[in-house]
Amino acid sequence: MYRFLLTRQWVLLTLIGLVLIPVMIELGFWQLHRHERRVAHNAKIGRALDAAPVPAERLTAPGRDVPDDAVYRRVTARGTYDPEHEVVVRRRTNADDEVGFHVLTPFVLGDGKVLLVNRGWVPADGPQTAFPEVPAPARGEVTVTGRLMADETSAASGIKDVRGLPDRQIMLISSGQQAHALGKQVLGGYVEQTSPRPDGDSPQLLGEPDHSGIGAHMAYAVQWWLFAAGVPAGWIVLVRREVKDRRAAAAKTESEPAEEAAPATA
């Protein structure tokens, strides 16, 4: 009765099922690992934001990448803003998904080194090629507090570093590029300013990074594993249905000769 499993159709169906099961199991673990990485990343951000602020120069230096465990750490620095060499970062959105610019201002420390400070978001009050209206930073010596961030790259952000932009506009925040433009020693990475708040709330300070959402990766993992379990279950259902249909067809075939052989009644 089960010889049909050796037919070409059923052999192919079985082989497909045998391939799908490990693939779906692996996809489930892939989503599980993404969930675990997201949870670990959220925990890292939370620890960094909860830590007491430290001087920026403890965690970064000119020509150095910001260490992974220092990203999002709150840092402080004392110095003066240099608005003359301020640039804006194109096509950045605020909390309401409005497209504008981030304002990147050099912050000159007491020893002459420069820390790049992202002072926040301003709207595009004209064409993208025009330099926006940017409120002036505080004058004189001030203390800035913010979140330390790593230099932006196209690989990490997906943003292409376009060349030939209008004057004082950039696509990505790079301490190396700004060091070359300024001709000064620039600390690696940059700071997202959180304090002091600007007069008139402009530029708009950037909000904390999301470190509470975990996405649907765990649900996707369970879904893939259910699919994997459904393959053999579905195979069994199909086999039982085929056996039932074949038995019914065989019973019908056996009954037809018996009816033909029965003598006719007067």
Coordinates of C-alpha atoms in Angstrom, one line a residue:
M1 CA 0.0 0.0 0.0
Y2 CA 2.9 2.4 0.7
R3 CA 4.8 1.6 -2.5
F4 CA 3.6 4.9 -3.9
L5 CA 6.2 6.6 -1.7
L6 CA 8.9 5.3 -4.1
T7 CA 7.3 7.2 -7.1
R8 CA 9.1 10.2 -8.5
Q9 CA 6.5 12.6 -7.3
W10 CA 6.6 11.4 -3.6
V11 CA 10.4 11.1 -3.6
L12 CA 10.7 14.7 -4.7
L13 CA 8.1 15.8 -2.2
T14 CA 9.9 14.0 0.6
L15 CA 13.3 15.4 -0.4
I16 CA 11.9 18.9 -0.4
G17 CA 10.5 18.4 3.0
L18 CA 13.8 17.1 4.3
V19 CA 15.6 20.2 3.0
L20 CA 13.0 22.6 4.3
I21 CA 13.1 21.3 7.9
P22 CA 16.8 22.2 8.7
V23 CA 16.6 25.4 6.7
M24 CA 13.6 26.6 8.8
I25 CA 15.2 25.5 12.0
E26 CA 18.3 27.5 11.1
L27 CA 16.2 30.6 10.2
G28 CA 14.6 30.3 13.6
F29 CA 17.9 30.3 15.4
W30 CA 19.0 33.2 13.2
Q31 CA 16.1 35.2 14.4
L32 CA 16.7 34.1 18.0
H33 CA 20.3 35.3 17.8
R34 CA 19.1 38.7 16.4
H35 CA 16.7 38.9 19.4
E36 CA 19.6 38.1 21.8
R37 CA 21.8 40.7 20.2
R38 CA 19.1 43.3 20.4
V39 CA 18.5 42.6 24.1
A40 CA 22.3 42.8 24.7
H41 CA 22.5 46.1 22.7
N42 CA 19.6 47.6 24.7
A43 CA 21.3 46.6 28.0
K44 CA 24.6 48.2 26.8
I45 CA 22.9 51.4 26.0
G46 CA 21.0 51.4 29.3
R47 CA 24.2 50.9 31.2
A48 CA 26.0 53.7 29.3
L49 CA 23.2 56.2 29.8
D50 CA 23.0 55.4 33.5
A51 CA 26.7 55.8 34.1
A52 CA 28.0 59.0 35.6
P53 CA 29.4 61.5 33.1
V54 CA 33.2 61.5 32.6
P55 CA 35.5 63.9 30.8
A56 CA 35.4 63.1 27.1
E57 CA 39.2 62.8 26.8
R58 CA 39.1 59.8 29.1
L59 CA 37.3 57.8 26.4
T60 CA 38.5 59.2 23.1
A61 CA 41.5 60.9 21.6
P62 CA 42.6 62.4 18.3
G63 CA 42.9 59.9 15.5
R64 CA 41.3 57.1 17.6
D65 CA 38.0 55.2 17.1
V66 CA 35.6 55.4 20.0
P67 CA 35.7 52.0 21.8
D68 CA 32.5 50.0 21.5
D69 CA 31.9 50.0 25.2
A70 CA 32.2 53.8 25.3
V71 CA 29.5 54.5 22.7
Y72 CA 26.5 56.2 24.3
R73 CA 28.5 57.0 27.5
R74 CA 27.7 60.4 28.9
V75 CA 30.7 62.7 28.8
T76 CA 31.5 66.3 29.7
A77 CA 33.9 68.8 28.2
R78 CA 34.7 72.5 28.9
G79 CA 35.7 74.9 26.2
T80 CA 34.3 77.3 23.6
Y81 CA 32.2 76.8 20.5
D82 CA 33.7 77.7 17.1
P83 CA 30.6 78.6 15.1
E84 CA 32.7 80.0 12.2
H85 CA 33.6 76.4 11.2
E86 CA 30.2 75.0 11.9
V87 CA 28.7 72.5 9.4
V88 CA 25.3 70.9 8.9
V89 CA 24.6 67.2 8.3
R90 CA 22.1 66.8 5.4
R91 CA 18.8 64.8 5.4
R92 CA 18.4 64.1 9.1
T93 CA 15.0 63.7 10.7
N94 CA 13.6 64.8 14.0
A95 CA 11.2 63.0 16.3
D96 CA 8.3 63.8 14.0
D97 CA 10.1 62.5 10.9
E98 CA 10.5 66.0 9.5
V99 CA 13.6 66.2 7.2
G100 CA 16.2 68.9 8.1
F101 CA 19.8 69.1 9.3
H102 CA 21.9 68.2 12.3
V103 CA 24.2 71.1 13.4
L104 CA 27.8 70.0 14.0
T105 CA 29.9 72.6 15.8
P106 CA 33.6 72.4 16.7
F107 CA 34.1 72.7 20.5
V108 CA 37.6 73.9 21.3
L109 CA 39.0 72.5 24.5
G110 CA 41.4 74.2 26.8
D111 CA 44.4 72.4 25.3
G112 CA 43.5 73.4 21.8
K113 CA 42.0 70.0 20.8
V114 CA 38.6 70.0 19.2
L115 CA 35.5 67.9 20.1
L116 CA 32.8 67.7 17.6
V117 CA 29.4 68.5 19.1
N118 CA 26.1 67.7 17.4
R119 CA 24.0 70.5 18.8
G120 CA 20.7 69.1 17.5
W121 CA 18.2 69.3 14.6
V122 CA 17.1 72.3 12.6
P123 CA 14.5 72.4 9.8
A124 CA 15.3 73.0 6.2
D125 CA 14.0 76.5 5.8
G126 CA 14.7 76.5 2.0
P127 CA 16.1 74.2 -0.7
Q128 CA 18.5 71.5 0.5
T129 CA 21.3 73.3 -1.2
A130 CA 20.9 76.3 1.0
F131 CA 22.6 76.6 4.4
P132 CA 19.8 76.7 7.0
E133 CA 19.2 79.3 9.7
V134 CA 21.1 78.0 12.7
P135 CA 20.8 79.6 16.1
A136 CA 24.2 80.7 17.5
P137 CA 25.7 78.6 20.3
A138 CA 26.5 79.9 23.7
R139 CA 29.4 82.4 23.8
G140 CA 32.4 82.1 26.0
E141 CA 33.6 79.1 28.0
V142 CA 30.9 76.6 28.7
T143 CA 30.6 73.0 29.9
V144 CA 28.9 70.6 27.5
T145 CA 27.4 67.3 28.4
G146 CA 26.3 64.7 25.9
R147 CA 26.4 61.1 24.6
L148 CA 29.6 60.0 23.0
M149 CA 29.1 58.5 19.6
A150 CA 31.4 56.7 17.1
D151 CA 32.2 58.3 13.7
E152 CA 29.5 57.6 11.1
T153 CA 30.3 55.3 8.2
S154 CA 28.4 54.3 5.0
A155 CA 28.7 50.7 6.0
A156 CA 27.0 51.2 9.4
S157 CA 24.5 53.8 8.4
G158 CA 23.6 53.0 4.8
I159 CA 24.2 56.7 3.9
K160 CA 26.4 57.3 0.9
D161 CA 29.1 59.9 1.6
V162 CA 28.4 62.1 -1.3
R163 CA 31.1 64.5 -2.4
G164 CA 30.8 67.9 -4.0
L165 CA 28.1 69.1 -1.6
P166 CA 27.2 72.8 -1.1
D167 CA 29.6 74.7 1.2
R168 CA 29.5 73.7 4.9
Q169 CA 27.3 70.7 4.3
I170 CA 28.2 67.0 4.9
M171 CA 26.5 63.6 4.7
L172 CA 28.3 61.8 7.5
I173 CA 30.0 62.9 10.7
S174 CA 33.6 61.9 10.5
S175 CA 36.2 63.3 13.0
G176 CA 38.9 62.4 10.5
Q177 CA 37.4 64.5 7.7
Q178 CA 36.7 67.4 10.1
A179 CA 40.3 67.2 11.4
H180 CA 41.5 67.6 7.8
A181 CA 39.1 70.5 7.1
L182 CA 40.0 72.3 10.4
G183 CA 43.7 71.6 10.4
K184 CA 43.5 70.7 14.1
Q185 CA 43.6 67.7 16.3
V186 CA 40.0 66.4 16.6
L187 CA 38.9 63.8 19.2
G188 CA 37.6 60.6 17.6
G189 CA 33.8 60.4 17.3
Y190 CA 31.5 63.2 18.4
V191 CA 29.0 64.1 21.1
E192 CA 25.3 64.4 20.9
Q193 CA 24.6 67.4 23.2
T194 CA 22.1 67.0 26.0
S195 CA 23.1 70.0 28.2
P196 CA 22.9 72.9 28.3
R197 CA 19.6 73.3 26.5
P198 CA 19.6 75.9 23.8
D199 CA 17.7 79.2 24.1
G200 CA 14.3 78.8 22.5
D201 CA 14.7 75.0 22.2
S202 CA 16.5 75.4 18.9
P203 CA 18.4 73.4 17.6
Q204 CA 16.2 70.6 18.9
L205 CA 18.3 68.3 21.1
L206 CA 18.4 64.7 20.0
G207 CA 16.4 62.3 22.1
E208 CA 17.9 59.2 23.7
P209 CA 18.4 56.2 21.5
D210 CA 15.6 53.6 21.8
H211 CA 16.7 50.9 24.1
S212 CA 13.4 49.4 25.2
G213 CA 12.0 47.8 22.0
I214 CA 13.1 44.3 21.2
G215 CA 11.3 43.9 17.9
A216 CA 9.6 40.8 16.7
H217 CA 12.6 38.6 16.3
M218 CA 11.5 36.1 18.9
A219 CA 8.1 35.8 17.4
Y220 CA 9.7 35.2 14.0
A221 CA 11.9 32.5 15.5
V222 CA 8.9 30.7 17.0
Q223 CA 7.1 31.0 13.7
W224 CA 10.0 29.4 11.7
W225 CA 10.2 26.5 14.2
L226 CA 6.4 26.0 13.9
F227 CA 6.8 25.9 10.1
A228 CA 9.6 23.3 10.6
A229 CA 7.3 21.2 12.7
G230 CA 4.5 21.6 10.3
V231 CA 6.5 20.1 7.4
P232 CA 6.5 16.5 8.7
A233 CA 3.0 16.9 10.1
G234 CA 1.8 18.0 6.7
W235 CA 3.7 15.1 5.0
I236 CA 2.0 12.6 7.3
V237 CA -1.4 14.1 6.5
L238 CA -0.7 13.9 2.8
V239 CA 0.4 10.2 3.1
R240 CA -2.6 9.2 5.1
R241 CA -4.9 11.0 2.6
E242 CA -3.1 9.2 -0.3
V243 CA -3.5 5.8 1.5
K244 CA -7.2 6.5 2.1
D245 CA -7.8 7.5 -1.5
R246 CA -5.9 4.4 -2.8
R247 CA -7.9 2.1 -0.5
A248 CA -11.2 3.6 -1.6
A249 CA -10.2 3.2 -5.2
A250 CA -9.1 -0.4 -4.7
A251 CA -12.4 -1.2 -2.9
K252 CA -14.3 0.3 -5.8
T253 CA -12.4 -1.7 -8.3
E254 CA -13.0 -4.9 -6.4
S255 CA -16.8 -4.3 -6.1
E256 CA -17.3 -3.6 -9.8
P257 CA -16.4 -7.1 -11.1
A258 CA -18.6 -8.6 -8.4
E259 CA -21.6 -6.6 -9.5
E260 CA -21.0 -7.6 -13.1
A261 CA -20.8 -11.3 -12.2
A262 CA -24.0 -11.3 -10.2
P263 CA -26.9 -13.2 -12.2
A264 CA -29.8 -11.1 -13.3
T265 CA -33.1 -11.7 -11.4
A266 CA -36.3 -12.4 -13.2

